[in-house]
PDB file of C-alpha atoms in Angstrom:
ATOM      1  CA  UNK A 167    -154.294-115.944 152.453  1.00  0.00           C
ATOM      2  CA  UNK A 168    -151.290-115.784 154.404  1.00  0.00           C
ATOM      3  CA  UNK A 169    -148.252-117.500 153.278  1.00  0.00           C
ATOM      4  CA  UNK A 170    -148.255-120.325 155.937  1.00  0.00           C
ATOM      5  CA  UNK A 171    -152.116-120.769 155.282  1.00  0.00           C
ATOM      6  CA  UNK A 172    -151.189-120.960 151.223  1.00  0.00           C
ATOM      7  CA  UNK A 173    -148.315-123.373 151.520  1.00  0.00           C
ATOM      8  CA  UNK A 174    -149.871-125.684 153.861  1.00  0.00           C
ATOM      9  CA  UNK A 175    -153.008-125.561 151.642  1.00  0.00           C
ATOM     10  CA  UNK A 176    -150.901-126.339 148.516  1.00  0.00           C
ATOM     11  CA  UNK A 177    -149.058-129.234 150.043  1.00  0.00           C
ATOM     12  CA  UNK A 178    -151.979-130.886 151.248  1.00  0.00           C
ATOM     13  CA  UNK A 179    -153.728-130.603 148.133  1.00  0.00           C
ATOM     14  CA  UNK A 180    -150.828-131.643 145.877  1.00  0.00           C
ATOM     15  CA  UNK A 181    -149.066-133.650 147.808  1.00  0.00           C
ATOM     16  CA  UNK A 182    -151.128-135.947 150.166  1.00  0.00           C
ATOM     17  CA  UNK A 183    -150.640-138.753 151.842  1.00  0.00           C
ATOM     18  CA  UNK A 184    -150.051-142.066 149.653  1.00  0.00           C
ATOM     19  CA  UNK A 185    -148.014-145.625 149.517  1.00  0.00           C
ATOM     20  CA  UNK A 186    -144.524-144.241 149.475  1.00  0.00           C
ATOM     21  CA  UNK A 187    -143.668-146.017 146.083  1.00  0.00           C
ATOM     22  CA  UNK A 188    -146.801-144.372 144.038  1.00  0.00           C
ATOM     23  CA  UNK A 189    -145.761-142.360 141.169  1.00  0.00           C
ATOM     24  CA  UNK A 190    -148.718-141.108 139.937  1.00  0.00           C
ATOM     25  CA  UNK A 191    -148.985-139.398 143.437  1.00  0.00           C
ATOM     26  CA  UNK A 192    -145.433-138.407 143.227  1.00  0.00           C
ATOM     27  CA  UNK A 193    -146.067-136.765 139.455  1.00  0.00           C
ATOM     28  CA  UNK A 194    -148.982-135.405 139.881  1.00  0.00           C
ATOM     29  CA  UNK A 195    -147.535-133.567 143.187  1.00  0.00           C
ATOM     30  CA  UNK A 196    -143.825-132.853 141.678  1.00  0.00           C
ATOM     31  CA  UNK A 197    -145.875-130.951 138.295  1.00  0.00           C
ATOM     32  CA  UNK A 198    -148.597-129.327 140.502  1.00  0.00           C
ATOM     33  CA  UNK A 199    -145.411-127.795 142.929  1.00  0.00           C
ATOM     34  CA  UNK A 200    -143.214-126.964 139.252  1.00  0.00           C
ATOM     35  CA  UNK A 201    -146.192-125.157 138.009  1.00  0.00           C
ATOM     36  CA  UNK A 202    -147.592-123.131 140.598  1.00  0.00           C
ATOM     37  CA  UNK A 203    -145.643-119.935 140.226  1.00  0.00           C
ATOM     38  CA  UNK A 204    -148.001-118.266 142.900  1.00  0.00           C
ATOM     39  CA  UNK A 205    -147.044-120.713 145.032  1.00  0.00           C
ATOM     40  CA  UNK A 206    -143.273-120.199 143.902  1.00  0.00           C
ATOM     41  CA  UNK A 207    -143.739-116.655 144.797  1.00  0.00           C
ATOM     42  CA  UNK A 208    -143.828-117.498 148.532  1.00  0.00           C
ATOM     43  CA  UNK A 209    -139.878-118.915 148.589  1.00  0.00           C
ATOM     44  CA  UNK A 210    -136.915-116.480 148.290  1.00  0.00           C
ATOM     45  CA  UNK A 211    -135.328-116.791 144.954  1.00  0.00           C
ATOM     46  CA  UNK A 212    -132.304-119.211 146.621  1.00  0.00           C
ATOM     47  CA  UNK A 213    -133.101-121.610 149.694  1.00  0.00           C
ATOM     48  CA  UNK A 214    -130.805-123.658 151.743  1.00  0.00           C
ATOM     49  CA  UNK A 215    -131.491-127.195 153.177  1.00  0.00           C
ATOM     50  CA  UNK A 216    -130.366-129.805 155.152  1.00  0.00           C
ATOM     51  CA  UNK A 217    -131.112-131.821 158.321  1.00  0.00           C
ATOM     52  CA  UNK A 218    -131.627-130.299 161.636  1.00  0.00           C
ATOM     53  CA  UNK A 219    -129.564-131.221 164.017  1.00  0.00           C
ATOM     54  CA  UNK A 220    -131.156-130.644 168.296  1.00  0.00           C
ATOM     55  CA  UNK A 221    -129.166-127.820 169.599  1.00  0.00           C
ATOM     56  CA  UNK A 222    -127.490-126.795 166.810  1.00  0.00           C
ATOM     57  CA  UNK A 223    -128.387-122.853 165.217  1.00  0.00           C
ATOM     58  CA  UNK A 224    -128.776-123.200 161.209  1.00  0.00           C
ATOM     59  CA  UNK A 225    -126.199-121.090 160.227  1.00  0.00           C
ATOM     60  CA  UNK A 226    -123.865-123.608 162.154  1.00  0.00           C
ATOM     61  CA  UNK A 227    -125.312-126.901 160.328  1.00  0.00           C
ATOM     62  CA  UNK A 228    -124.835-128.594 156.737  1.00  0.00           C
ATOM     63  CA  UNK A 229    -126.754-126.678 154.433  1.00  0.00           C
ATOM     64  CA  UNK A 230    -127.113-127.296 150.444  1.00  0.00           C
ATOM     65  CA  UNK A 231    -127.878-123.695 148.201  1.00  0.00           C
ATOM     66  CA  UNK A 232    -130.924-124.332 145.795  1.00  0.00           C
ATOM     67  CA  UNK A 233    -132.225-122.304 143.053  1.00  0.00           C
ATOM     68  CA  UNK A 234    -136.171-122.108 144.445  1.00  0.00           C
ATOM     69  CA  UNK A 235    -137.743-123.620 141.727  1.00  0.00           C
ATOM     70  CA  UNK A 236    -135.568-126.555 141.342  1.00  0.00           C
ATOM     71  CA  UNK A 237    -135.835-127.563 144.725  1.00  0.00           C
ATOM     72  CA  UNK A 238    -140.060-127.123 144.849  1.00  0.00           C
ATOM     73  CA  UNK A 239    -140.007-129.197 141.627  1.00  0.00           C
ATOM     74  CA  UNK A 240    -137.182-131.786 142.553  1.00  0.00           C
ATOM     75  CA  UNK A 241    -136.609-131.772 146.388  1.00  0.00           C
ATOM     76  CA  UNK A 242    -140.303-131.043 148.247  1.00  0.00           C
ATOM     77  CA  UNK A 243    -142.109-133.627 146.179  1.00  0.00           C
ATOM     78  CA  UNK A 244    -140.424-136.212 147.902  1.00  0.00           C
ATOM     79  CA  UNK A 245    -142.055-135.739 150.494  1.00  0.00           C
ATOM     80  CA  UNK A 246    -145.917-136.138 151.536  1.00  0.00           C
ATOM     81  CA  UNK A 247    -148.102-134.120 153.863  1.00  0.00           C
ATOM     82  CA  UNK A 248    -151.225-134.604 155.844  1.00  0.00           C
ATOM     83  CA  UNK A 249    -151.935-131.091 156.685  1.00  0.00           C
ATOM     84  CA  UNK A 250    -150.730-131.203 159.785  1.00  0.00           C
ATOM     85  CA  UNK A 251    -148.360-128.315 160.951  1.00  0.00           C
ATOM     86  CA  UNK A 252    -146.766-125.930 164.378  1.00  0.00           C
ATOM     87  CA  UNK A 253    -146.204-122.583 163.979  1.00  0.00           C
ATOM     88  CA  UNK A 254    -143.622-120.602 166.633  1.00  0.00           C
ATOM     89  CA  UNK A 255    -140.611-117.761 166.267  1.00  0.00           C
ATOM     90  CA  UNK A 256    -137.375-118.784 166.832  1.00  0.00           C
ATOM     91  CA  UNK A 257    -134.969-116.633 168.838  1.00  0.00           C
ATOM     92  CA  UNK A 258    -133.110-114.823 169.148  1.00  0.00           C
ATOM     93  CA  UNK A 259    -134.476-113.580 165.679  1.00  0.00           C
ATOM     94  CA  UNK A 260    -137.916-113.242 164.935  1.00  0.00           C
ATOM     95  CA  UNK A 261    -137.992-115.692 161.836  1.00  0.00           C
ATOM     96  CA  UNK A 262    -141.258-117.954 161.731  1.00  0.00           C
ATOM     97  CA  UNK A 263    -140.821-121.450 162.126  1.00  0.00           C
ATOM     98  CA  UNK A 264    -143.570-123.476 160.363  1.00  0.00           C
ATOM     99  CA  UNK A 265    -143.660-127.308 161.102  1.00  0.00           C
ATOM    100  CA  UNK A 266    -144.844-129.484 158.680  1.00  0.00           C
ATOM    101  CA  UNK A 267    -145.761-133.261 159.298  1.00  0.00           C
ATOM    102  CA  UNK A 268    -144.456-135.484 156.531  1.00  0.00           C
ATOM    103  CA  UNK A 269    -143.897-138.879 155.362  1.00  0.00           C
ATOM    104  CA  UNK A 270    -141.048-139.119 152.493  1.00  0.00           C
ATOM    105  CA  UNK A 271    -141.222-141.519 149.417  1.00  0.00           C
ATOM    106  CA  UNK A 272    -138.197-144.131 149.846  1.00  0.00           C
ATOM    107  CA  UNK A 273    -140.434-146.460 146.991  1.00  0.00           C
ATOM    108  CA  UNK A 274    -139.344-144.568 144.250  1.00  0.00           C
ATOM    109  CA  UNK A 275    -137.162-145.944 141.447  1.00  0.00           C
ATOM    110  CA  UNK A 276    -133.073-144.340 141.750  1.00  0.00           C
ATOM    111  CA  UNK A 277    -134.008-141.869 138.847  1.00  0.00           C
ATOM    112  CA  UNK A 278    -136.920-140.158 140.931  1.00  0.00           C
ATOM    113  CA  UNK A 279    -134.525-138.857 143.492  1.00  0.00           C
ATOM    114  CA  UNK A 280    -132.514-135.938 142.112  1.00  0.00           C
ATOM    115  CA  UNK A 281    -129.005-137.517 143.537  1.00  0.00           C
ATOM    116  CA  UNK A 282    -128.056-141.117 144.847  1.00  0.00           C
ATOM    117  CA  UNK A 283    -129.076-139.418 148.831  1.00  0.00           C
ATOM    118  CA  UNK A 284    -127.823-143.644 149.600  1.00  0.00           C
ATOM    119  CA  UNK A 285    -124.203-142.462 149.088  1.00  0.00           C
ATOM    120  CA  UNK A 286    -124.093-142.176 152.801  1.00  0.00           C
ATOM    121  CA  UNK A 287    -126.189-144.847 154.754  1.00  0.00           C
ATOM    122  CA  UNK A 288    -126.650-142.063 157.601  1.00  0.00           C
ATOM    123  CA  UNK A 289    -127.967-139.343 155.018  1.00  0.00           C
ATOM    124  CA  UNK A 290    -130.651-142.066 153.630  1.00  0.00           C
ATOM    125  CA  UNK A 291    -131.881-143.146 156.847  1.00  0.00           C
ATOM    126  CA  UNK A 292    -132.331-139.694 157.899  1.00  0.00           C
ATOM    127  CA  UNK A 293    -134.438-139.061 154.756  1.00  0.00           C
ATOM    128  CA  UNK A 294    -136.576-141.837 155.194  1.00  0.00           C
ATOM    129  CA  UNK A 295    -137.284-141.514 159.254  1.00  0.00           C
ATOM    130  CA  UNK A 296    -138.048-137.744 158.613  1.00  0.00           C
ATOM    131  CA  UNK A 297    -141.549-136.945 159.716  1.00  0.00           C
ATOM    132  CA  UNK A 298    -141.048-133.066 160.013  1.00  0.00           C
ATOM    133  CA  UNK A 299    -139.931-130.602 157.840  1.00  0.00           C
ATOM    134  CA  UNK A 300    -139.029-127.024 159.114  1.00  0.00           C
ATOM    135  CA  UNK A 301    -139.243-124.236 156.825  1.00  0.00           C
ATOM    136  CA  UNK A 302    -137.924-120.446 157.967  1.00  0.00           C
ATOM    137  CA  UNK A 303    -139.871-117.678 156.724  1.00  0.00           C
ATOM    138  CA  UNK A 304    -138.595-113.722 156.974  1.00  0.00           C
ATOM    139  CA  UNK A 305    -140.630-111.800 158.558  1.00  0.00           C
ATOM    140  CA  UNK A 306    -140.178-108.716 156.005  1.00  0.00           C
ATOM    141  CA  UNK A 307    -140.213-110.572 153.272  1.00  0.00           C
ATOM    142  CA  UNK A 308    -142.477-113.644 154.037  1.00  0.00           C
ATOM    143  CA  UNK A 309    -140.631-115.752 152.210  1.00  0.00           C
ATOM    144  CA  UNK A 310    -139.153-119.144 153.048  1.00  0.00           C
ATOM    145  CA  UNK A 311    -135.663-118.806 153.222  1.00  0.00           C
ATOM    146  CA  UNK A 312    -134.251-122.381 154.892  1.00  0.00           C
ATOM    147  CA  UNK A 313    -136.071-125.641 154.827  1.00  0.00           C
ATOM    148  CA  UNK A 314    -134.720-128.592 157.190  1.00  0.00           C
ATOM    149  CA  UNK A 315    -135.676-132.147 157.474  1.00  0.00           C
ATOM    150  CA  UNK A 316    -136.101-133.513 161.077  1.00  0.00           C
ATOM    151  CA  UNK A 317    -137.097-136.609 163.001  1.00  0.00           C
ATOM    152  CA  UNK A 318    -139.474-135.964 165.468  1.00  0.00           C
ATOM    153  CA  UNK A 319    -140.088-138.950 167.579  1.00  0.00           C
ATOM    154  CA  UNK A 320    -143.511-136.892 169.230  1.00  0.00           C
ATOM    155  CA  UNK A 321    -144.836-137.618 165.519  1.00  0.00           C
ATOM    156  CA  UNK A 322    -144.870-141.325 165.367  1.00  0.00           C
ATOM    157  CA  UNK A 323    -148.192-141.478 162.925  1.00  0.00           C
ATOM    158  CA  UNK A 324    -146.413-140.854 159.497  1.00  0.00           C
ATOM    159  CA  UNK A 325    -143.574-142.830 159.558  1.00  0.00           C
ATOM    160  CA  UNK A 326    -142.606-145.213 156.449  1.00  0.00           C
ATOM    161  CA  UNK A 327    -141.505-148.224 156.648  1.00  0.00           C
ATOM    162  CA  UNK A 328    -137.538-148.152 156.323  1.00  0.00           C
ATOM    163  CA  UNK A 329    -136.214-150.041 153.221  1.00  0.00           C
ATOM    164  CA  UNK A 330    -132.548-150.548 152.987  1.00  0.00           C
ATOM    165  CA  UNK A 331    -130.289-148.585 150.854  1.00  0.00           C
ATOM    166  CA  UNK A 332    -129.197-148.860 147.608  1.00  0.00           C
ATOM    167  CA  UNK A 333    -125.885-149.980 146.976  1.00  0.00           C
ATOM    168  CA  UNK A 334    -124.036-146.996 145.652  1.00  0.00           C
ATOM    169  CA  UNK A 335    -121.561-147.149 142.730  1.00  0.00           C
ATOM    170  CA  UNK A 336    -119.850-143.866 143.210  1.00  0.00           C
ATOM    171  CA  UNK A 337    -121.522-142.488 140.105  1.00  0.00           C
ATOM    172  CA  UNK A 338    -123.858-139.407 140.906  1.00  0.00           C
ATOM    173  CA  UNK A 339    -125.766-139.696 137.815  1.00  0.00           C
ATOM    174  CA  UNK A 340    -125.336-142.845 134.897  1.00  0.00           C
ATOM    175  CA  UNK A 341    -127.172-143.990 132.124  1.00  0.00           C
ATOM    176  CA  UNK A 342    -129.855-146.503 132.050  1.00  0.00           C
ATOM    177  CA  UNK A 343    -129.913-149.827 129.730  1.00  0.00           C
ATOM    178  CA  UNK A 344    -131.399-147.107 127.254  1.00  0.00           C
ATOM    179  CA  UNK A 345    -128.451-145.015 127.216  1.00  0.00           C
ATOM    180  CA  UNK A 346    -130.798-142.302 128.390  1.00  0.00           C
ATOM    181  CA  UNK A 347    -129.485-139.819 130.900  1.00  0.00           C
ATOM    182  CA  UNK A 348    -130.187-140.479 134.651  1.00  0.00           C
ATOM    183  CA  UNK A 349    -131.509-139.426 137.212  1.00  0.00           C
ATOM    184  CA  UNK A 350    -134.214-138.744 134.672  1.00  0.00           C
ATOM    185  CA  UNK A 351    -135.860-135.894 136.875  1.00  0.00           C
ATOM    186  CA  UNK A 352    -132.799-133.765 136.453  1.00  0.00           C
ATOM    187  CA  UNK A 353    -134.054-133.413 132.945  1.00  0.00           C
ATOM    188  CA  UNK A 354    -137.526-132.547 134.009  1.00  0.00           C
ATOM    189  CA  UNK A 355    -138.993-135.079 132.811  1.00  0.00           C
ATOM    190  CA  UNK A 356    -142.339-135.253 133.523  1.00  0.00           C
ATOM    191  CA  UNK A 357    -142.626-131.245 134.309  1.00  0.00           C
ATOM    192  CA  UNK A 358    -141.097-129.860 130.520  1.00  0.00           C
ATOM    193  CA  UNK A 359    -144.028-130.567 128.355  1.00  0.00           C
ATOM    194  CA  UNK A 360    -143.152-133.233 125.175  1.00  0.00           C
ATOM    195  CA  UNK A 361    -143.923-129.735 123.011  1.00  0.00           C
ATOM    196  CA  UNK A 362    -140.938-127.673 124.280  1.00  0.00           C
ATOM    197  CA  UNK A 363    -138.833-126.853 121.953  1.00  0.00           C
ATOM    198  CA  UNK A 364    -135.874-126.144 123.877  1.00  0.00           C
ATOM    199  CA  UNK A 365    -135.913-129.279 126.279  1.00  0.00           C
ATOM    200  CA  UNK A 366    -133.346-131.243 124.212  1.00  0.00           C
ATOM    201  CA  UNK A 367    -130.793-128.181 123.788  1.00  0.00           C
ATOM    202  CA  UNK A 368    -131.109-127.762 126.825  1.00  0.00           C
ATOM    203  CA  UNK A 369    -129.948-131.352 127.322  1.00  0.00           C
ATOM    204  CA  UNK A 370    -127.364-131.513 124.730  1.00  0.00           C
ATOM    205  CA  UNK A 371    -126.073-128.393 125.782  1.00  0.00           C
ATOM    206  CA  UNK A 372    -125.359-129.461 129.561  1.00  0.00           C
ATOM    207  CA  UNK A 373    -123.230-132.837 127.800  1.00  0.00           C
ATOM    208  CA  UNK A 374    -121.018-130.128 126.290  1.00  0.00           C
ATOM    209  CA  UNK A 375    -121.001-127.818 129.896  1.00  0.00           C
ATOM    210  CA  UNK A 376    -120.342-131.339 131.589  1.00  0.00           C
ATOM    211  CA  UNK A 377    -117.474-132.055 130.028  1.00  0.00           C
ATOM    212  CA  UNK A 378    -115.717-128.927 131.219  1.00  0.00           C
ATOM    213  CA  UNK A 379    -116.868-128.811 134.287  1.00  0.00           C
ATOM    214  CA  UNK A 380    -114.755-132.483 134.614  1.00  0.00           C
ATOM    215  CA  UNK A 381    -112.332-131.181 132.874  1.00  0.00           C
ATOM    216  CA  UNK A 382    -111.522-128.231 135.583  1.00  0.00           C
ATOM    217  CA  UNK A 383    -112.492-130.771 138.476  1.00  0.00           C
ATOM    218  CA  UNK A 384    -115.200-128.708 139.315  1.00  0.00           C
ATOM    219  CA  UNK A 385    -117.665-131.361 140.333  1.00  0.00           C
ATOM    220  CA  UNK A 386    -114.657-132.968 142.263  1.00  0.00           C
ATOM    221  CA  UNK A 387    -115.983-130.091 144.419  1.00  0.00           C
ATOM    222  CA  UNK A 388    -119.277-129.593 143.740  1.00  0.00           C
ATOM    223  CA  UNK A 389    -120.838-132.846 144.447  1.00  0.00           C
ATOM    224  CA  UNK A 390    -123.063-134.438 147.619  1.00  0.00           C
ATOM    225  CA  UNK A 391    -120.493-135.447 149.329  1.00  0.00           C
ATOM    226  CA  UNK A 392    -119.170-131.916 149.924  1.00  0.00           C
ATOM    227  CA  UNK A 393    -115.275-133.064 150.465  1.00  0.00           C
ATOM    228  CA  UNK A 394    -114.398-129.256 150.419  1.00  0.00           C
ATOM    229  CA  UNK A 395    -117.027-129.459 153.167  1.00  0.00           C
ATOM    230  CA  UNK A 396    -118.498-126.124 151.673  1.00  0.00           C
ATOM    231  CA  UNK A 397    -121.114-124.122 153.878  1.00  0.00           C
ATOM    232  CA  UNK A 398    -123.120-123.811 151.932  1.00  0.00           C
ATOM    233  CA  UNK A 399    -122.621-126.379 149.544  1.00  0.00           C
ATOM    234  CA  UNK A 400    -123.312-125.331 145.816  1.00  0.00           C
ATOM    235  CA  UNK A 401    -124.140-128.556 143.482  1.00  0.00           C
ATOM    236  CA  UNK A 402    -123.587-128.972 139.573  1.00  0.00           C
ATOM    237  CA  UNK A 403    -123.136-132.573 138.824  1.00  0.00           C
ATOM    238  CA  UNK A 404    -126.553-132.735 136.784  1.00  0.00           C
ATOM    239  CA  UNK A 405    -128.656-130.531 134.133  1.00  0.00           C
ATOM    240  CA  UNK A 406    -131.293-129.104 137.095  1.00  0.00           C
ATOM    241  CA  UNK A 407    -128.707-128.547 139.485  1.00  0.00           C
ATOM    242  CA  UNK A 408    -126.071-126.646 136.850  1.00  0.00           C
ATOM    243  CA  UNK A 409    -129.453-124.656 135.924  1.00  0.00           C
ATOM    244  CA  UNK A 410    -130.167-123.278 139.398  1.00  0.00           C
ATOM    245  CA  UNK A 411    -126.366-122.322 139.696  1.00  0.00           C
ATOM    246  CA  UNK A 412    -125.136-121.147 136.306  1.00  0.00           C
ATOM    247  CA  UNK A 413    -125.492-117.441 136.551  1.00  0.00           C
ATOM    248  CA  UNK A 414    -123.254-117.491 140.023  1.00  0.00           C
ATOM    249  CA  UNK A 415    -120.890-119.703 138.272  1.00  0.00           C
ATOM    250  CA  UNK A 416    -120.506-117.523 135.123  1.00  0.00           C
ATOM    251  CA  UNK A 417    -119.995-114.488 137.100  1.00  0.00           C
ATOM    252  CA  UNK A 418    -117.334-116.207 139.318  1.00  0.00           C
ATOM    253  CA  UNK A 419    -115.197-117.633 136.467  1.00  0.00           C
ATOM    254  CA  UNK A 420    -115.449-114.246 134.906  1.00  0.00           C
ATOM    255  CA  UNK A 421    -114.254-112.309 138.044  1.00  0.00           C
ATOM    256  CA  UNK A 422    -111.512-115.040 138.436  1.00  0.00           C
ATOM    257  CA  UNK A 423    -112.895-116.227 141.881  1.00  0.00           C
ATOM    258  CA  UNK A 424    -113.096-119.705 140.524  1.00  0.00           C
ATOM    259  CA  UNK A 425    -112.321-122.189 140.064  1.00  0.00           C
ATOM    260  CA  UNK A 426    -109.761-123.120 142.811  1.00  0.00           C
ATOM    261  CA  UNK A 427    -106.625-125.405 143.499  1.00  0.00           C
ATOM    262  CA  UNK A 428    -106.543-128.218 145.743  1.00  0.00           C
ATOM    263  CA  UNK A 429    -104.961-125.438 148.374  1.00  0.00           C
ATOM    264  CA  UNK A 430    -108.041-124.010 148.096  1.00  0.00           C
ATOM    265  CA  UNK A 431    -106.619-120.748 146.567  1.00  0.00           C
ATOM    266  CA  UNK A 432    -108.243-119.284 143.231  1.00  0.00           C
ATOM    267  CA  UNK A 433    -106.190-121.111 140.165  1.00  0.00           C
ATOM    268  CA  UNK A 434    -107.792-118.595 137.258  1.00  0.00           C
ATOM    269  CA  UNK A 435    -107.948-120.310 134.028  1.00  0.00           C
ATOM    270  CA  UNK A 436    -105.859-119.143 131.113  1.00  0.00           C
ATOM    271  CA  UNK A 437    -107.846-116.996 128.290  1.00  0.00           C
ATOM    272  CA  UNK A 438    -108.213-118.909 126.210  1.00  0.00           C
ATOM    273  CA  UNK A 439    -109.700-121.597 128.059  1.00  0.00           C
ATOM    274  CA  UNK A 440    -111.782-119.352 130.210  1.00  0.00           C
ATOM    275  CA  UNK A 441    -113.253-117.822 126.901  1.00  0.00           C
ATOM    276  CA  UNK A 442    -114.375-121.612 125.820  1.00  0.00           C
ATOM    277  CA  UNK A 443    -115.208-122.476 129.673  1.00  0.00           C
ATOM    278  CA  UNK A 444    -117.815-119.627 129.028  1.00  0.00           C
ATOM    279  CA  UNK A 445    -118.871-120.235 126.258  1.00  0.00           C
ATOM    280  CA  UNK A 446    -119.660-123.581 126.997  1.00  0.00           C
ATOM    281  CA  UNK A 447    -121.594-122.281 130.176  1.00  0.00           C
ATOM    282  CA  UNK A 448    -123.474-119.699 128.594  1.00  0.00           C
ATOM    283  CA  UNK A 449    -124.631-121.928 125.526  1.00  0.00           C
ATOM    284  CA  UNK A 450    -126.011-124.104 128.704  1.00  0.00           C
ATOM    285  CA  UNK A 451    -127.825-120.720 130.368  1.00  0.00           C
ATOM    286  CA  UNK A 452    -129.307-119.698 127.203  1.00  0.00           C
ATOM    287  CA  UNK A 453    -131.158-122.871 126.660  1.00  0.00           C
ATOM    288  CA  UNK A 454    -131.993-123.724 130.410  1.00  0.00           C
ATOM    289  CA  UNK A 455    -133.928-119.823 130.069  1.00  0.00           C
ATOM    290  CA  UNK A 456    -135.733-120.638 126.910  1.00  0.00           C
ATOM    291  CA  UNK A 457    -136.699-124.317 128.182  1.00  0.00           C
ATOM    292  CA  UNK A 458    -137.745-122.188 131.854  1.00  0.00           C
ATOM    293  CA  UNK A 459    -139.422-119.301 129.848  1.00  0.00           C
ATOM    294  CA  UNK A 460    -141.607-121.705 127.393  1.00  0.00           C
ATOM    295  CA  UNK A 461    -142.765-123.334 130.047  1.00  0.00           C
ATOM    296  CA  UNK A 462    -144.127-120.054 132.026  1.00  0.00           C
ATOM    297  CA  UNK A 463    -145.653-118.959 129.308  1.00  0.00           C
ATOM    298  CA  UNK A 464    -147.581-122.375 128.759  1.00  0.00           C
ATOM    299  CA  UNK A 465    -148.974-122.130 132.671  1.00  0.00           C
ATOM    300  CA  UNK A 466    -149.936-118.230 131.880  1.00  0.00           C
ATOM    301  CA  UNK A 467    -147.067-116.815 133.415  1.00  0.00           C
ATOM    302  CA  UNK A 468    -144.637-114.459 131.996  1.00  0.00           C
ATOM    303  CA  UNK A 469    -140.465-114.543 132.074  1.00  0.00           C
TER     304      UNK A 469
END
């Protein structure tokens, strides 16, 4: 099966049409996409996404840098699919574009989505009115590299009805009335089984890495609203997003390329607190891995 034919089959499967505030469709696709490491297999190991914008090459537009798996587990399952897809090559290179219908869920409850995407009125509406999704596969590779949302007003069929916008506190993530950690999906909750044993280090781990991370204004930077206006923009402000981007971040800090002043210029911490900086992070990585690793080995598939 070739990789088009296996994705759309997958997303149709998993991921079908329903009411756009169901959450047992919206679980059931968000584990099947989490779990499905041949179906992983098909996306480089780091996409970018954003929304398309007519006349405009990708490399020139808004893109966001995702670890693979966290945005097939957190990102793709907000959207739905009805099988429905265009295939053509875009030039001048001779990437395949794949065009998938799609209806995205804007009934879920604030701690489905994996960041407040209201924060910007424009940004939410474009969510919600997106009927197409355009994914780039390599040729040599045939792996999906870039994913972009898009309207399409030649697909009228799929659209959801438009709900207005949350009001937006500033606060990318908060904690509910529980004191439990939100957005909850950022935790994978739902996808790490109740039986891993590294889920809640993994969790207490990131409160520790969080704290530095504020401390050297690195998610002053590192947030959705991109005020660096970073191309491509790298996110940390939650446990799933810090995941997909610790291993870049380590290596940076340790090679002194991070983090940087307000100039813009590198601003290399001093020893001793780049040694507990790292620490910190690393502590974070170690239990992320396990929490990953237990989890492959659970759905038969190895580290």
């Amino acid at each position: 099966m070739t990789t088009v034919n296996r994705i759309v089959a997958v997303l149709k499967e998993s991921c079908p049409l329903a009411k756009p505030d169901d959450r047992e469709a919206f679980a059931k696709c968000q584990t099947a996409l989490f779990a499905d490491e041949e179906f992983g297999r098909l996306f480089a190991a780091r996409v970018t996404w954003g929304g398309a914008r007519e006349g405009v090459p990708v490399w020139q537009s808004p893109n966001t840098r995702f670890d693979s798996t966290l945005f097939r587990s957190l990102y793709l399952p907000l959207f739905m699919f009805d099988g429905q897809y265009t295939l053509s090559h875009e030039a001048p290179t001779s990437w395949t574009l794949l065009k998938l219908h799609v209806a995205f869920r804007n009934g879920l409850d604030a701690a489905e989505f994996p960041y407040p995407f209201w924060h910007d009125a424009k940004k939410w509406d474009a969510y919600q009115t997106a009927n197409e999704l355009v994914l780039r596969i390599d040729p040599v590779t045939a792996k999906v590299w870039n994913l972009q949302r898009n309207t399409n007003p030649a697909i009228a069929t799929i659209f959801v009805n438009p709900v207005a916008s949350p009001a937006f506190d500033g606060k990318w993530t908060w904690s509910d009335q529980e004191k439990k950690f939100q957005p909850s999906v950022t935790l994978y909750q739902g996808m790490f089984g109740s039986a891993n044993p590294y889920a809640v280090a993994m969790s207490e781990s990131y409160k520790d890495f969080a704290l530095s991370l504020r401390d050297k204004s690195c998610t002053s930077c590192h947030n959705p609203a991109n005020p660096q206006h970073m191309k491509p923009l790298v996110l940390l402000q939650t446990p799933a997003h810090a995941a997909g981007e610790i291993k870049s971040l380590i290596a940076a800090v340790e090679d002194n390329k991070m983090p940087l002043s307000e100039w813009g210029l590198t601003d290399p911490l001093a020893d001793d607190e780049k040694q507990n900086f790292l620490a910190k992070a690393k502590a974070f990585q170690q239990a992320a891995e396990r929490a990953f690793a237990w989890e492959r080995a659970q759905h038969g598939d190895t580290p």
